Amino acid sequence: MSSAPVPGTNGAAAPGDDATGLSEPLLAVGGSDGGFHAGALTKVVVATALDGKAKANKGSVKAEAKDGYWVEVPRQLDATAAADLESGGEGGRPLMFQEKKVKASLLYPYRLLILIRIIAIVLFIGWRIKHNNSDVMWFWVTSVVADVWFTFSWLLYQLPKINPIKRVPDLAALQQHYDLPDGSSILPGIDVFVTTADSVDEPVLYTMNCVLSILAVDYPIDRYACYLSDDSGTLIEYEALVETANFAALWVPFCRKHSIEPRAPENYFQREGMIYTGRSPGEFMNDYSHVCMEYEEFKARLAALDGTIRERSDVYNALKATEGDAKATWMANGTEWPGTWVEPAENHVKGHHAGVVQVVLEHPSSSSKSQPEVQVSSVSLLNFDGVDVRLPMLVYMARAKSPDYDHNKKAGNLNAPLRVSALLSNAPFVINFDCDHYINDSKALRAAMCFMLDARDGDNTAFVQFPQRFENVDPTDRYGNHNRVFFDGAMYALNGFQGPSFVGTGCMFRRLALYGIDPPRWRSDDIQVDTVKFGNSVPLLKSVLAALNQDRGIVTPPANLDDSSFLAEMTTVVSASFDIGTDWGRGVGYIYKIATEDMVTGFRIHGQGWHSMYCTMEVDAFRGTAPINLADRLYQIVRWAGGSVEMFFSHNNPLFAGPRLHPMQRTVYLNYNIYPVTSVFILLYALCPVMWLIPEEILIQRPFTRYVIYLIITIALIHIIGLLEIRWAGTNWLDWWRNEQFFTIASLSAYPTVLLHMVVKLLTRGKGIRFKVTSKQTTAEDDDDKYAEMYELRWVPIMIPAAAVLFSNTMAIGVAMGKTVVYGAVWPKEQQKNAALGLLFNLWLMILLQPFALAIIGRRSKNPNILFVLFPVAFVVFALVYIGVHFFVVNFFPSMEI
């Protein structure tokens, strides 16, 4: 888990402080037992400023070591942009990110090894076809087809990695050009979307921490707005958001005053050893203790909301409802909640309810001045002089739903705020977050802007994708949740072509790109904005025209929030039925009818000729939670892989994309679509150990020794290439190995399930992969263990093939040991050698399945070394069983052979 070079602060001086940080001591604070407690600072260490600088320098050294294999590419402008910038023209913009490429001393050997492996595979397959000698010819033919497929799949995966590019945002250049001396800013506006689908599976506290981190982000307050899109339509989410707005009036100024990082309180108060660099440690201690206390009270109010809403509703129902009426859920102002009710009733049940749009906080420059007061008892003890206490616009919304039409899952839940925000703020840029993520570096939105506003190709950049980082994953990353081989390897590689793919959360979009508008280099002068494409809403159509005409606009306060017709229009566009008969979900917005709406949305945008950028920061921009139980992780993989295969059989097939899609980008999307097919051949190979149960020797290829040697060489080359990739990607060997292990596990469980489902779907024309919200609710009994969920055994049917492979390999090794005891003295040396080489494959597969083996032994897997006992015992047991059965058969059934 990465962290800031100076944990607990972004290193900036508080207002009025000496920016050098040398005039006052530093203050380090930490909590006992991994957490903080209200009013109790259990560990305080005062250090010199030089000590703090030493820690910062140490972090810089680590960053430099990670970038040691990268070299800067000279910054260049085209002639027109350079002349405009030199003359100080209005359109002149500086270069706002640094581009780096892998050093030639590493890149060329990396490319050479890829070429060598291609040649080796061609020679290997050619040798196999020439020596078509096998004990079972149908299996030989299948294995050759498998080798050809493995080669094809590997090429699709590996070739796009030949030109990795890293881009680093230049925050200083952005600040210099867009932040004005008077403290104001000309940065463009951003609409921030937070999506949630279930207040149980996605705990309210997670969602509200995400919102708080957004409200406190380091971006001009009047230049962004936050929208919570609640697909459950529950009152608890809305009232939690109101509570959050009230607490934010204290939390946000506290963050700004003391340069707090991260700005999600739950995560901030759990950090240890945080270093404060301000000039007034005594003032910070006072502020910290009171804010911590208020946060505990805030959490208590959130926890009590369910009971509060139920009690209030019981009272109102007793006063206002007549006998036989449904029991409504009531808001605090005495009106019925239009969304889902606590006790479901007609038109108020999940999947069937009215739409809701509630502006919780209006724009800070709004004339109504609806900014909340700080409703905390200790506010008089906090000094916020010189601190901007304003909050950005905050909106709650829930889509109107009906069982009569499709709600289009997460994609629909993203398109709804895209339309509502067009009416309320219409910012030229939008960024979406899953509710279990939060902003870990408050400058993250500024970092994305460095790419969008860059003079080189910023106008043709559709989206900026950040890596996904998780903090609830165990240190060994048992189930490959961090997926660093993808986020730190493949995504850098895509930077060298048309750009990274959209991966669901933490992605900033240009609004016009989501609207299906072509990039400037391909854009025509006559763009149709009509009801067929965007829907029958005049204000929405006007907002689209405004988005087309604005250069880099700002978030402006809506002037007609009290207008009943405007409110009715918002209710119209937020309805899930608004999409019917329009291009929403096909050529406009996030794409429907597929489980991986993110991948297809990015594909559609790339197909129009847009580029994308990948942004990594020294401090993780965003962090979230991941499913750490194997069953949940596999279901997540089923959805991802299922959507990928569905894409291949849809009109979004990359083979038929237009000419604007870069050839390598097309290769990447094709790989996304077909990689699960590889699991068919992996599963076939993985079940080969059952041949040990057959009395005769059966070899897939003769001469077997040479075959195994060739196989070892081709596999070893993959890992040698991986070693070089690890160096430029900045990952480690464990990341690479976990990726190999989990791909094998998924290939024996999730991927075959997906393929079977797809076959059934194609034959029956049924529905696609069902979307299942990944639960973030902890259900493990051991609350004291952070990773207790990981140790819970949750058996699901998709694990059966992997369990069968694990069992058959364990049995095969045991039988092989038994056969060695029985026949070892009479086997010829060639057969002994073949048996030993065959066992190499069995052992290799067992090592790859180690995480799965740990999963099925449940809580005993807390000590992974237990496998060093269990497996040998199992081998010996199967060996003894084989020996016993052999002697029984020989003595009583001498005509039989085993």
CSV table of C-alpha atoms in Angstrom, one decimal, residues 495-898:
chain,number,residue,atom,x,y,z
A,495,ASN,CA,-0.4,5.0,-23.3
A,496,GLY,CA,2.0,4.4,-26.3
A,497,PHE,CA,-1.0,4.1,-28.7
A,498,GLN,CA,-4.5,5.5,-28.5
A,499,GLY,CA,-4.6,5.3,-24.7
A,500,PRO,CA,-5.9,3.2,-21.8
A,501,SER,CA,-9.3,1.6,-21.7
A,502,PHE,CA,-12.0,2.8,-19.3
A,503,VAL,CA,-12.0,0.5,-16.2
A,504,GLY,CA,-15.1,1.6,-14.3
A,505,THR,CA,-14.2,4.1,-11.6
A,506,GLY,CA,-11.8,7.0,-11.1
A,507,CYS,CA,-12.0,8.1,-14.7
A,508,MET,CA,-12.5,11.8,-15.9
A,509,PHE,CA,-14.4,12.3,-19.1
A,510,ARG,CA,-14.9,15.1,-21.5
A,511,ARG,CA,-18.7,15.6,-21.5
A,512,LEU,CA,-18.8,15.9,-25.3
A,513,ALA,CA,-17.0,12.6,-25.7
A,514,LEU,CA,-19.8,10.9,-23.6
A,515,TYR,CA,-22.4,12.7,-25.8
A,516,GLY,CA,-21.0,10.8,-28.8
A,517,ILE,CA,-19.5,13.9,-30.4
A,518,ASP,CA,-16.4,13.4,-32.6
A,519,PRO,CA,-13.0,14.8,-31.5
A,520,PRO,CA,-12.0,18.2,-33.0
A,521,ARG,CA,-9.7,16.6,-35.6
A,522,TRP,CA,-12.7,14.6,-37.0
A,523,ARG,CA,-15.6,16.9,-36.0
A,524,SER,CA,-17.9,18.3,-38.7
A,525,ASP,CA,-19.3,21.8,-38.5
A,526,ASP,CA,-22.9,20.6,-38.7
A,527,ILE,CA,-23.6,18.5,-35.6
A,528,GLN,CA,-27.2,17.4,-35.1
A,529,VAL,CA,-28.6,17.9,-31.6
A,530,ASP,CA,-32.1,16.4,-31.8
A,531,THR,CA,-34.7,14.5,-29.8
A,532,VAL,CA,-33.9,11.2,-31.6
A,533,LYS,CA,-30.4,11.2,-30.3
A,534,PHE,CA,-30.7,13.0,-26.9
A,535,GLY,CA,-34.3,12.6,-25.9
A,536,ASN,CA,-37.4,14.8,-25.7
A,537,SER,CA,-36.2,17.5,-23.2
A,538,VAL,CA,-35.8,21.0,-24.5
A,539,PRO,CA,-33.6,22.1,-21.5
A,540,LEU,CA,-31.4,19.1,-22.0
A,541,LEU,CA,-31.0,19.8,-25.8
A,542,LYS,CA,-30.1,23.4,-24.9
A,543,SER,CA,-27.5,22.2,-22.5
A,544,VAL,CA,-25.9,20.0,-25.2
A,545,LEU,CA,-25.7,23.0,-27.5
A,546,ALA,CA,-24.2,25.0,-24.7
A,547,ALA,CA,-21.6,22.3,-24.1
A,548,LEU,CA,-20.7,22.3,-27.8
A,549,ASN,CA,-20.3,26.1,-27.8
A,550,GLN,CA,-18.3,26.5,-24.6
A,551,ASP,CA,-14.6,26.3,-24.7
A,552,ARG,CA,-13.6,25.3,-21.2
A,553,GLY,CA,-16.6,26.4,-19.2
A,554,ILE,CA,-17.2,26.6,-15.4
A,555,VAL,CA,-19.9,25.3,-13.1
A,556,THR,CA,-22.6,27.9,-13.0
A,557,PRO,CA,-25.5,28.0,-10.5
A,558,PRO,CA,-28.9,27.2,-11.9
A,559,ALA,CA,-31.1,30.2,-11.8
A,560,ASN,CA,-34.5,28.4,-11.7
A,561,LEU,CA,-34.4,25.8,-8.9
A,562,ASP,CA,-37.7,27.1,-7.6
A,563,ASP,CA,-39.4,26.9,-11.0
A,564,SER,CA,-41.9,24.0,-10.9
A,565,SER,CA,-41.5,23.4,-14.7
A,566,PHE,CA,-37.7,23.1,-14.3
A,567,LEU,CA,-38.1,20.7,-11.3
A,568,ALA,CA,-40.5,18.6,-13.4
A,569,GLU,CA,-37.9,18.6,-16.2
A,570,MET,CA,-35.3,17.2,-13.9
A,571,THR,CA,-37.7,14.5,-12.8
A,572,THR,CA,-38.3,13.6,-16.4
A,573,VAL,CA,-34.6,13.3,-17.4
A,574,VAL,CA,-33.8,11.3,-14.3
A,575,SER,CA,-36.3,8.6,-15.2
A,576,ALA,CA,-34.9,5.3,-16.5
A,577,SER,CA,-37.6,5.4,-19.2
A,578,PHE,CA,-36.2,8.6,-20.7
A,579,ASP,CA,-33.7,6.5,-22.6
A,580,ILE,CA,-36.3,4.6,-24.6
A,581,GLY,CA,-36.4,5.5,-28.2
A,582,THR,CA,-33.2,7.5,-28.0
A,583,ASP,CA,-29.4,7.0,-28.6
A,584,TRP,CA,-28.8,6.9,-24.8
A,585,GLY,CA,-26.9,3.7,-24.1
A,586,ARG,CA,-25.8,3.1,-27.7
A,587,GLY,CA,-24.1,6.2,-29.2
A,588,VAL,CA,-24.7,8.6,-26.3
A,589,GLY,CA,-23.5,8.2,-22.7
A,590,TYR,CA,-22.5,5.0,-21.0
A,591,ILE,CA,-23.3,1.9,-23.1
A,592,TYR,CA,-26.2,-0.5,-22.2
A,593,LYS,CA,-27.0,-4.2,-22.6
A,594,ILE,CA,-23.7,-5.5,-21.5
A,595,ALA,CA,-22.2,-6.4,-18.1
A,596,THR,CA,-18.9,-4.4,-18.7
A,597,GLU,CA,-20.3,-1.0,-19.6
A,598,ASP,CA,-17.0,0.6,-18.9
A,599,MET,CA,-15.0,-1.4,-21.5
A,600,VAL,CA,-17.6,-0.9,-24.2
A,601,THR,CA,-18.0,2.8,-23.5
A,602,GLY,CA,-14.3,3.3,-23.8
A,603,PHE,CA,-14.3,1.3,-27.0
A,604,ARG,CA,-17.0,3.4,-28.5
A,605,ILE,CA,-15.1,6.6,-27.7
A,606,HIS,CA,-11.8,5.2,-29.0
A,607,GLY,CA,-13.6,4.1,-32.2
A,608,GLN,CA,-14.6,7.7,-32.9
A,609,GLY,CA,-10.9,8.7,-32.9
A,610,TRP,CA,-10.6,10.1,-29.4
A,611,HIS,CA,-7.5,9.5,-27.3
A,612,SER,CA,-7.2,8.7,-23.6
A,613,MET,CA,-4.5,9.2,-21.0
A,614,TYR,CA,-3.3,7.2,-18.0
A,615,CYS,CA,-2.5,9.2,-14.9
A,616,THR,CA,-0.4,7.9,-12.0
A,617,MET,CA,0.7,10.0,-9.1
A,618,GLU,CA,3.4,9.5,-6.5
A,619,VAL,CA,0.6,9.3,-3.9
A,620,ASP,CA,-2.3,7.0,-4.9
A,621,ALA,CA,-5.0,9.3,-6.4
A,622,PHE,CA,-7.9,7.2,-5.3
A,623,ARG,CA,-8.3,4.1,-3.0
A,624,GLY,CA,-11.1,1.7,-2.5
A,625,THR,CA,-12.1,-1.7,-1.2
A,626,ALA,CA,-11.9,-5.0,-3.1
A,627,PRO,CA,-13.7,-8.4,-2.6
A,628,ILE,CA,-11.1,-10.4,-0.6
A,629,ASN,CA,-13.1,-13.6,-0.3
A,630,LEU,CA,-12.5,-16.0,-3.1
A,631,ALA,CA,-16.2,-16.5,-3.9
A,632,ASP,CA,-16.9,-12.8,-4.2
A,633,ARG,CA,-13.7,-12.3,-6.3
A,634,LEU,CA,-14.7,-15.1,-8.7
A,635,TYR,CA,-18.2,-13.7,-9.2
A,636,GLN,CA,-16.6,-10.3,-9.9
A,637,ILE,CA,-14.4,-12.0,-12.5
A,638,VAL,CA,-17.5,-13.8,-14.0
A,639,ARG,CA,-19.1,-10.4,-14.6
A,640,TRP,CA,-16.0,-8.9,-16.2
A,641,ALA,CA,-15.2,-11.9,-18.4
A,642,GLY,CA,-18.8,-12.3,-19.3
A,643,GLY,CA,-19.2,-8.8,-20.5
A,644,SER,CA,-16.0,-9.1,-22.4
A,645,VAL,CA,-17.2,-12.2,-24.3
A,646,GLU,CA,-20.7,-10.5,-24.8
A,647,MET,CA,-18.9,-7.6,-26.5
A,648,PHE,CA,-17.4,-9.9,-29.1
A,649,PHE,CA,-20.9,-11.1,-30.1
A,650,SER,CA,-22.4,-7.6,-30.2
A,651,HIS,CA,-22.2,-4.7,-32.7
A,652,ASN,CA,-19.3,-3.5,-30.6
A,653,ASN,CA,-17.0,-6.2,-32.0
A,654,PRO,CA,-13.5,-4.6,-32.4
A,655,LEU,CA,-13.0,-6.5,-35.7
A,656,PHE,CA,-15.7,-4.4,-37.3
A,657,ALA,CA,-14.7,-1.0,-35.8
A,658,GLY,CA,-14.0,1.9,-38.1
A,659,PRO,CA,-10.7,3.1,-39.4
A,660,ARG,CA,-10.2,5.6,-36.6
A,661,LEU,CA,-9.4,2.8,-34.1
A,662,HIS,CA,-5.6,2.3,-33.9
A,663,PRO,CA,-4.6,-1.2,-35.0
A,664,MET,CA,-2.9,-1.9,-31.7
A,665,GLN,CA,-5.9,-0.6,-29.8
A,666,ARG,CA,-8.1,-3.0,-31.9
A,667,THR,CA,-5.7,-5.8,-30.8
A,668,VAL,CA,-6.1,-4.9,-27.2
A,669,TYR,CA,-9.9,-4.9,-27.3
A,670,LEU,CA,-9.9,-8.2,-29.2
A,671,ASN,CA,-7.8,-9.7,-26.5
A,672,TYR,CA,-10.2,-8.4,-23.9
A,673,ASN,CA,-13.0,-10.2,-25.8
A,674,ILE,CA,-11.5,-13.7,-26.3
A,675,TYR,CA,-9.1,-14.3,-23.5
A,676,PRO,CA,-11.6,-16.4,-21.5
A,677,VAL,CA,-11.6,-19.0,-24.4
A,678,THR,CA,-8.0,-19.9,-23.3
A,679,SER,CA,-9.6,-21.5,-20.3
A,680,VAL,CA,-11.0,-24.4,-22.4
A,681,PHE,CA,-7.5,-25.6,-23.2
A,682,ILE,CA,-6.1,-24.9,-19.8
A,683,LEU,CA,-8.8,-27.0,-18.2
A,684,LEU,CA,-8.1,-29.8,-20.7
A,685,TYR,CA,-4.4,-29.8,-19.8
A,686,ALA,CA,-5.1,-29.5,-16.1
A,687,LEU,CA,-7.1,-32.7,-16.2
A,688,CYS,CA,-4.3,-34.7,-17.8
A,689,PRO,CA,-3.1,-36.1,-14.5
A,690,VAL,CA,-6.0,-38.6,-14.6
A,691,MET,CA,-3.7,-40.5,-17.0
A,692,TRP,CA,-1.7,-41.7,-14.1
A,693,LEU,CA,-4.7,-43.9,-13.2
A,694,ILE,CA,-4.3,-45.8,-16.5
A,695,PRO,CA,-2.0,-48.8,-16.3
A,696,GLU,CA,-0.2,-48.2,-19.6
A,697,GLU,CA,2.1,-45.3,-20.2
A,698,ILE,CA,0.4,-42.6,-22.3
A,699,LEU,CA,2.4,-39.8,-23.8
A,700,ILE,CA,0.9,-36.8,-25.5
A,701,GLN,CA,4.0,-36.3,-27.8
A,702,ARG,CA,7.0,-38.5,-28.7
A,703,PRO,CA,9.9,-38.0,-28.2
A,704,PHE,CA,8.6,-36.9,-24.9
A,705,THR,CA,11.8,-35.6,-23.4
A,706,ARG,CA,12.4,-33.2,-26.2
A,707,TYR,CA,8.8,-32.1,-26.0
A,708,VAL,CA,9.1,-31.3,-22.3
A,709,ILE,CA,12.3,-29.4,-22.9
A,710,TYR,CA,10.8,-27.3,-25.6
A,711,LEU,CA,7.8,-26.6,-23.4
A,712,ILE,CA,10.0,-25.6,-20.5
A,713,ILE,CA,11.9,-23.2,-22.7
A,714,THR,CA,8.7,-21.5,-24.0
A,715,ILE,CA,7.3,-21.1,-20.5
A,716,ALA,CA,10.6,-19.9,-19.1
A,717,LEU,CA,10.8,-17.2,-21.8
A,718,ILE,CA,7.4,-15.8,-20.6
A,719,HIS,CA,8.8,-15.4,-17.1
A,720,ILE,CA,12.1,-13.9,-18.3
A,721,ILE,CA,10.1,-11.3,-20.3
A,722,GLY,CA,8.1,-10.8,-17.1
A,723,LEU,CA,11.2,-10.1,-15.2
A,724,LEU,CA,12.1,-7.2,-17.6
A,725,GLU,CA,8.5,-6.0,-17.5
A,726,ILE,CA,8.6,-5.9,-13.7
A,727,ARG,CA,11.5,-3.5,-13.9
A,728,TRP,CA,9.9,-0.9,-16.1
A,729,ALA,CA,6.4,-1.3,-14.6
A,730,GLY,CA,7.7,-0.7,-11.1
A,731,THR,CA,6.0,-3.8,-9.7
A,732,ASN,CA,7.6,-6.9,-8.0
A,733,TRP,CA,7.9,-10.6,-8.6
A,734,LEU,CA,5.0,-11.3,-6.2
A,735,ASP,CA,2.7,-9.1,-8.2
A,736,TRP,CA,3.6,-11.0,-11.4
A,737,TRP,CA,3.3,-14.4,-9.7
A,738,ARG,CA,-0.1,-13.6,-8.2
A,739,ASN,CA,-1.3,-12.6,-11.6
A,740,GLU,CA,-0.2,-16.0,-13.0
A,741,GLN,CA,-1.8,-17.9,-10.1
A,742,PHE,CA,-5.1,-16.1,-10.3
A,743,PHE,CA,-5.4,-16.4,-14.0
A,744,THR,CA,-5.0,-20.2,-13.6
A,745,ILE,CA,-7.6,-20.3,-10.9
A,746,ALA,CA,-10.1,-18.2,-12.9
A,747,SER,CA,-9.4,-20.4,-16.0
A,748,LEU,CA,-10.5,-23.4,-14.0
A,749,SER,CA,-13.6,-21.7,-12.5
A,750,ALA,CA,-14.9,-18.4,-13.6
A,751,TYR,CA,-14.0,-18.4,-17.3
A,752,PRO,CA,-15.5,-21.9,-18.1
A,753,THR,CA,-18.7,-20.7,-16.4
A,754,VAL,CA,-18.7,-17.6,-18.6
A,755,LEU,CA,-18.2,-19.6,-21.8
A,756,LEU,CA,-20.9,-22.1,-20.8
A,757,HIS,CA,-23.3,-19.2,-20.1
A,758,MET,CA,-22.5,-17.6,-23.5
A,759,VAL,CA,-23.2,-20.9,-25.4
A,760,VAL,CA,-26.5,-21.2,-23.6
A,761,LYS,CA,-27.3,-17.5,-24.4
A,762,LEU,CA,-26.5,-17.8,-28.1
A,763,LEU,CA,-28.5,-21.0,-28.4
A,764,THR,CA,-31.6,-19.8,-26.5
A,765,ARG,CA,-31.2,-16.0,-27.2
A,766,GLY,CA,-31.4,-15.5,-23.4
A,767,LYS,CA,-30.1,-12.6,-21.3
A,768,GLY,CA,-26.5,-11.8,-20.7
A,769,ILE,CA,-24.4,-12.0,-17.6
A,770,ARG,CA,-26.5,-10.9,-14.5
A,771,PHE,CA,-25.1,-7.9,-12.7
A,772,LYS,CA,-24.5,-8.7,-9.0
A,773,VAL,CA,-23.4,-5.9,-6.6
A,774,THR,CA,-20.2,-7.0,-4.9
A,775,SER,CA,-20.9,-6.8,-1.2
A,776,LYS,CA,-18.7,-4.6,0.8
A,777,GLN,CA,-20.4,-5.5,4.1
A,778,THR,CA,-18.3,-7.5,6.4
A,779,THR,CA,-20.0,-10.8,7.5
A,780,ALA,CA,-17.0,-12.6,9.1
A,781,GLU,CA,-17.4,-13.6,12.7
A,782,ASP,CA,-13.9,-12.4,13.7
A,783,ASP,CA,-14.2,-8.6,13.7
A,784,ASP,CA,-10.8,-8.2,15.2
A,785,ASP,CA,-9.1,-9.6,12.1
A,786,LYS,CA,-8.9,-7.2,9.2
A,787,TYR,CA,-8.7,-10.0,6.7
A,788,ALA,CA,-11.3,-12.3,8.4
A,789,GLU,CA,-13.4,-12.3,5.2
A,790,MET,CA,-10.6,-13.8,3.3
A,791,TYR,CA,-10.4,-16.9,5.6
A,792,GLU,CA,-14.2,-17.6,5.3
A,793,LEU,CA,-15.0,-20.7,3.1
A,794,ARG,CA,-18.0,-19.8,0.9
A,795,TRP,CA,-18.5,-22.7,-1.4
A,796,VAL,CA,-20.1,-21.8,-4.8
A,797,PRO,CA,-20.7,-24.1,-7.8
A,798,ILE,CA,-18.1,-22.3,-10.1
A,799,MET,CA,-15.4,-23.7,-7.8
A,800,ILE,CA,-16.1,-27.3,-8.8
A,801,PRO,CA,-13.8,-27.6,-11.8
A,802,ALA,CA,-10.9,-26.0,-9.9
A,803,ALA,CA,-11.5,-28.4,-7.0
A,804,ALA,CA,-11.6,-31.3,-9.3
A,805,VAL,CA,-8.3,-30.3,-10.9
A,806,LEU,CA,-6.7,-29.8,-7.5
A,807,PHE,CA,-8.0,-33.2,-6.3
A,808,SER,CA,-7.0,-35.1,-9.4
A,809,ASN,CA,-3.5,-33.6,-9.4
A,810,THR,CA,-3.0,-34.5,-5.7
A,811,MET,CA,-4.2,-38.0,-6.4
A,812,ALA,CA,-2.0,-38.3,-9.5
A,813,ILE,CA,1.1,-37.3,-7.6
A,814,GLY,CA,0.2,-39.9,-4.9
A,815,VAL,CA,-0.5,-42.6,-7.5
A,816,ALA,CA,2.8,-41.7,-9.2
A,817,MET,CA,4.6,-42.2,-5.9
A,818,GLY,CA,2.8,-45.5,-5.4
A,819,LYS,CA,3.7,-46.7,-8.9
A,820,THR,CA,7.4,-45.8,-8.2
A,821,VAL,CA,7.3,-48.1,-5.2
A,822,VAL,CA,5.7,-50.9,-7.0
A,823,TYR,CA,7.3,-50.7,-10.5
A,824,GLY,CA,10.4,-48.5,-9.9
A,825,ALA,CA,12.7,-51.5,-10.0
A,826,VAL,CA,11.4,-52.9,-13.3
A,827,TRP,CA,10.6,-49.7,-15.2
A,828,PRO,CA,13.2,-48.9,-18.0
A,829,LYS,CA,15.2,-45.7,-17.5
A,830,GLU,CA,13.3,-44.0,-20.4
A,831,GLN,CA,10.0,-44.6,-18.7
A,832,GLN,CA,11.3,-43.4,-15.3
A,833,LYS,CA,12.5,-40.2,-17.0
A,834,ASN,CA,9.2,-39.7,-18.7
A,835,ALA,CA,7.4,-40.2,-15.4
A,836,ALA,CA,9.6,-37.7,-13.7
A,837,LEU,CA,9.1,-35.1,-16.5
A,838,GLY,CA,5.3,-35.7,-16.3
A,839,LEU,CA,5.3,-35.0,-12.6
A,840,LEU,CA,6.9,-31.6,-13.2
A,841,PHE,CA,3.6,-30.5,-14.8
A,842,ASN,CA,1.6,-31.8,-11.9
A,843,LEU,CA,3.8,-30.0,-9.3
A,844,TRP,CA,3.7,-26.8,-11.4
A,845,LEU,CA,-0.1,-26.8,-11.5
A,846,MET,CA,-0.2,-27.5,-7.7
A,847,ILE,CA,2.0,-24.4,-7.1
A,848,LEU,CA,-0.3,-22.3,-9.3
A,849,LEU,CA,-3.4,-23.5,-7.4
A,850,GLN,CA,-1.9,-22.7,-4.0
A,851,PRO,CA,-4.2,-19.7,-3.3
A,852,PHE,CA,-7.2,-21.9,-4.2
A,853,ALA,CA,-6.0,-24.7,-1.9
A,854,LEU,CA,-5.8,-22.1,0.9
A,855,ALA,CA,-9.3,-20.9,0.2
A,856,ILE,CA,-10.9,-24.3,0.5
A,857,ILE,CA,-9.4,-25.0,3.9
A,858,GLY,CA,-11.0,-21.9,5.3
A,859,ARG,CA,-9.7,-20.5,8.6
A,860,ARG,CA,-6.9,-22.9,8.7
A,861,SER,CA,-5.3,-20.9,5.9
A,862,LYS,CA,-4.3,-18.1,8.3
A,863,ASN,CA,-1.0,-20.0,8.3
A,864,PRO,CA,-0.3,-20.7,4.6
A,865,ASN,CA,2.6,-23.0,5.6
A,866,ILE,CA,0.0,-25.6,6.6
A,867,LEU,CA,0.0,-26.7,2.9
A,868,PHE,CA,3.5,-28.0,3.4
A,869,VAL,CA,2.0,-30.5,5.8
A,870,LEU,CA,-1.4,-31.2,4.1
A,871,PHE,CA,-0.1,-31.9,0.6
A,872,PRO,CA,2.6,-34.4,1.6
A,873,VAL,CA,0.2,-36.2,3.9
A,874,ALA,CA,-2.3,-36.4,1.0
A,875,PHE,CA,0.4,-37.6,-1.4
A,876,VAL,CA,1.4,-40.4,1.0
A,877,VAL,CA,-2.2,-41.4,1.7
A,878,PHE,CA,-3.0,-41.8,-2.0
A,879,ALA,CA,0.3,-43.6,-2.5
A,880,LEU,CA,-0.6,-46.1,0.3
A,881,VAL,CA,-4.1,-46.5,-1.1
A,882,TYR,CA,-2.7,-47.3,-4.6
A,883,ILE,CA,-0.1,-49.8,-3.1
A,884,GLY,CA,-2.8,-51.4,-1.1
A,885,VAL,CA,-5.2,-51.7,-4.0
A,886,HIS,CA,-2.4,-53.0,-6.2
A,887,PHE,CA,-1.4,-55.8,-3.9
A,888,PHE,CA,-5.1,-56.7,-3.3
A,889,VAL,CA,-5.7,-56.9,-7.0
A,890,VAL,CA,-2.5,-58.9,-7.7
A,891,ASN,CA,-3.3,-61.4,-5.0
A,892,PHE,CA,-7.1,-61.9,-5.6
A,893,PHE,CA,-7.5,-60.9,-9.3
A,894,PRO,CA,-4.2,-61.7,-10.9
A,895,SER,CA,-5.5,-61.3,-14.5
A,896,MET,CA,-6.2,-57.5,-13.8
A,897,GLU,CA,-3.6,-54.8,-14.2
A,898,ILE,CA,-3.6,-51.4,-12.5
